[in-house]
Amino acid sequence: EADIYQTPRYLVIGTGKKITLECSQTMGHDKMYWYQQDPGMELHLIHYSYGVNSTEKGDLSSESTVSRIRTEHFPLTLESARPSHTSQYLCASSGAGSGNQPQHFGDGTRLSIL
Amino acid sequence: GEDVEQSLFLSVREGDSSVINCTYTDSSSTYLYWYKQEPGAGLQLLTYIFSNMDMKQDQRLTVLLNKKDKHLSLRIADTQTGDSAIYFCAETRMDSSYKLIFGSGTRLLVRP
């Protein structure tokens, strides 16, 4: 079992609120990722990080921002939530090195913006 | 994703074998993965295969890779109702080894 944790699991909140989705891993992985997934659909990479103080935008444009101040922690923030942000957000991490480094996923946060 | 394609749906009877197929386009793929997603959960890594291998077996799971045709399959023997889930194929490439390129997922329904 991978040790990667996301909180909250579910969040229902009104438009305009600031939201932070938490993601922590205890595996010492350098690389971390955020994906956005509508139910039962494909995953879209929205942010990733190579390590501390490294953040990059993913393949799908997102209004969210991320930070990586500590290796184990990769929070995602929405400054002003809108109904279009309703989705599931999945966090993942992987180790360093050029060999096989599969990504391990958290259980996700299901976000609903009213 | 448009570079990794999967059929959307598969229905099998309990006890039968399931075969989930995936095609990819990039010949520089290094590792290919199968993930399982149950309702409301994250993705669970099932198995993976390196691109210079043809086959990998792990208990009830068999992965076959045809590199010439860029075709990957996952066979689940003796399929159980607990195997009902969405299965995602994913690849990594030499030019971006830290990224996974996902297929759109195959929903497997196991009928009792």
GROMACS .gro file of C-alpha atoms in nm, chain B residues 1-55:
model
   55
  115GLY     CA    1  -0.588   1.067  -2.381
  116GLU     CA    2  -0.573   1.072  -2.757
  117ASP     CA    3  -0.232   0.899  -2.763
  118VAL     CA    4  -0.349   0.602  -2.555
  119GLU     CA    5  -0.678   0.442  -2.651
  120GLN     CA    6  -0.899   0.190  -2.477
  121SER     CA    7  -1.242   0.050  -2.539
  122LEU     CA    8  -1.495   0.208  -2.304
  123PHE     CA    9  -1.683  -0.090  -2.167
  124LEU     CA   10  -1.651  -0.465  -2.110
  125SER     CA   11  -1.903  -0.700  -1.951
  126VAL     CA   12  -1.815  -1.057  -1.850
  127ARG     CA   13  -1.968  -1.333  -1.643
  128GLU     CA   14  -1.818  -1.421  -1.306
  129GLY     CA   15  -1.557  -1.695  -1.344
  130ASP     CA   16  -1.479  -1.611  -1.708
  131SER     CA   17  -1.159  -1.441  -1.823
  132SER     CA   18  -1.157  -1.069  -1.902
  133VAL     CA   19  -0.929  -0.913  -2.160
  134ILE     CA   20  -0.889  -0.537  -2.161
  135ASN     CA   21  -0.707  -0.386  -2.456
  136CYS     CA   22  -0.503  -0.072  -2.501
  137THR     CA   23  -0.322   0.083  -2.796
  138TYR     CA   24  -0.059   0.354  -2.785
  139THR     CA   25   0.113   0.558  -3.051
  140ASP     CA   26   0.456   0.656  -2.920
  141SER     CA   27   0.732   0.406  -2.995
  142SER     CA   28   0.954   0.562  -2.728
  143SER     CA   29   0.731   0.429  -2.450
  144THR     CA   30   0.942   0.278  -2.175
  145TYR     CA   31   0.706   0.142  -1.913
  146LEU     CA   32   0.340   0.057  -1.952
  147TYR     CA   33   0.107   0.033  -1.654
  148TRP     CA   34  -0.233  -0.093  -1.560
  149TYR     CA   35  -0.424   0.086  -1.286
  150LYS     CA   36  -0.757  -0.004  -1.128
  151GLN     CA   37  -1.006   0.253  -0.999
  152GLU     CA   38  -1.302   0.155  -0.787
  153PRO     CA   39  -1.595   0.396  -0.742
  154GLY     CA   40  -1.504   0.705  -0.542
  155ALA     CA   41  -1.142   0.598  -0.495
  156GLY     CA   42  -0.801   0.680  -0.631
  157LEU     CA   43  -0.600   0.467  -0.871
  158GLN     CA   44  -0.442   0.143  -0.755
  159LEU     CA   45  -0.134   0.021  -0.940
  160LEU     CA   46  -0.202  -0.335  -1.057
  161THR     CA   47   0.100  -0.422  -1.265
  162TYR     CA   48   0.345  -0.283  -1.517
  163ILE     CA   49   0.566  -0.408  -1.798
  164PHE     CA   50   0.890  -0.278  -1.939
  165SER     CA   51   0.882  -0.216  -2.313
  166ASN     CA   52   1.142  -0.484  -2.393
  167MET     CA   53   0.923  -0.756  -2.241
  168ASP     CA   54   0.648  -0.949  -2.417
  169MET     CA   55   0.459  -1.086  -2.124
   0.00000   0.00000   0.00000
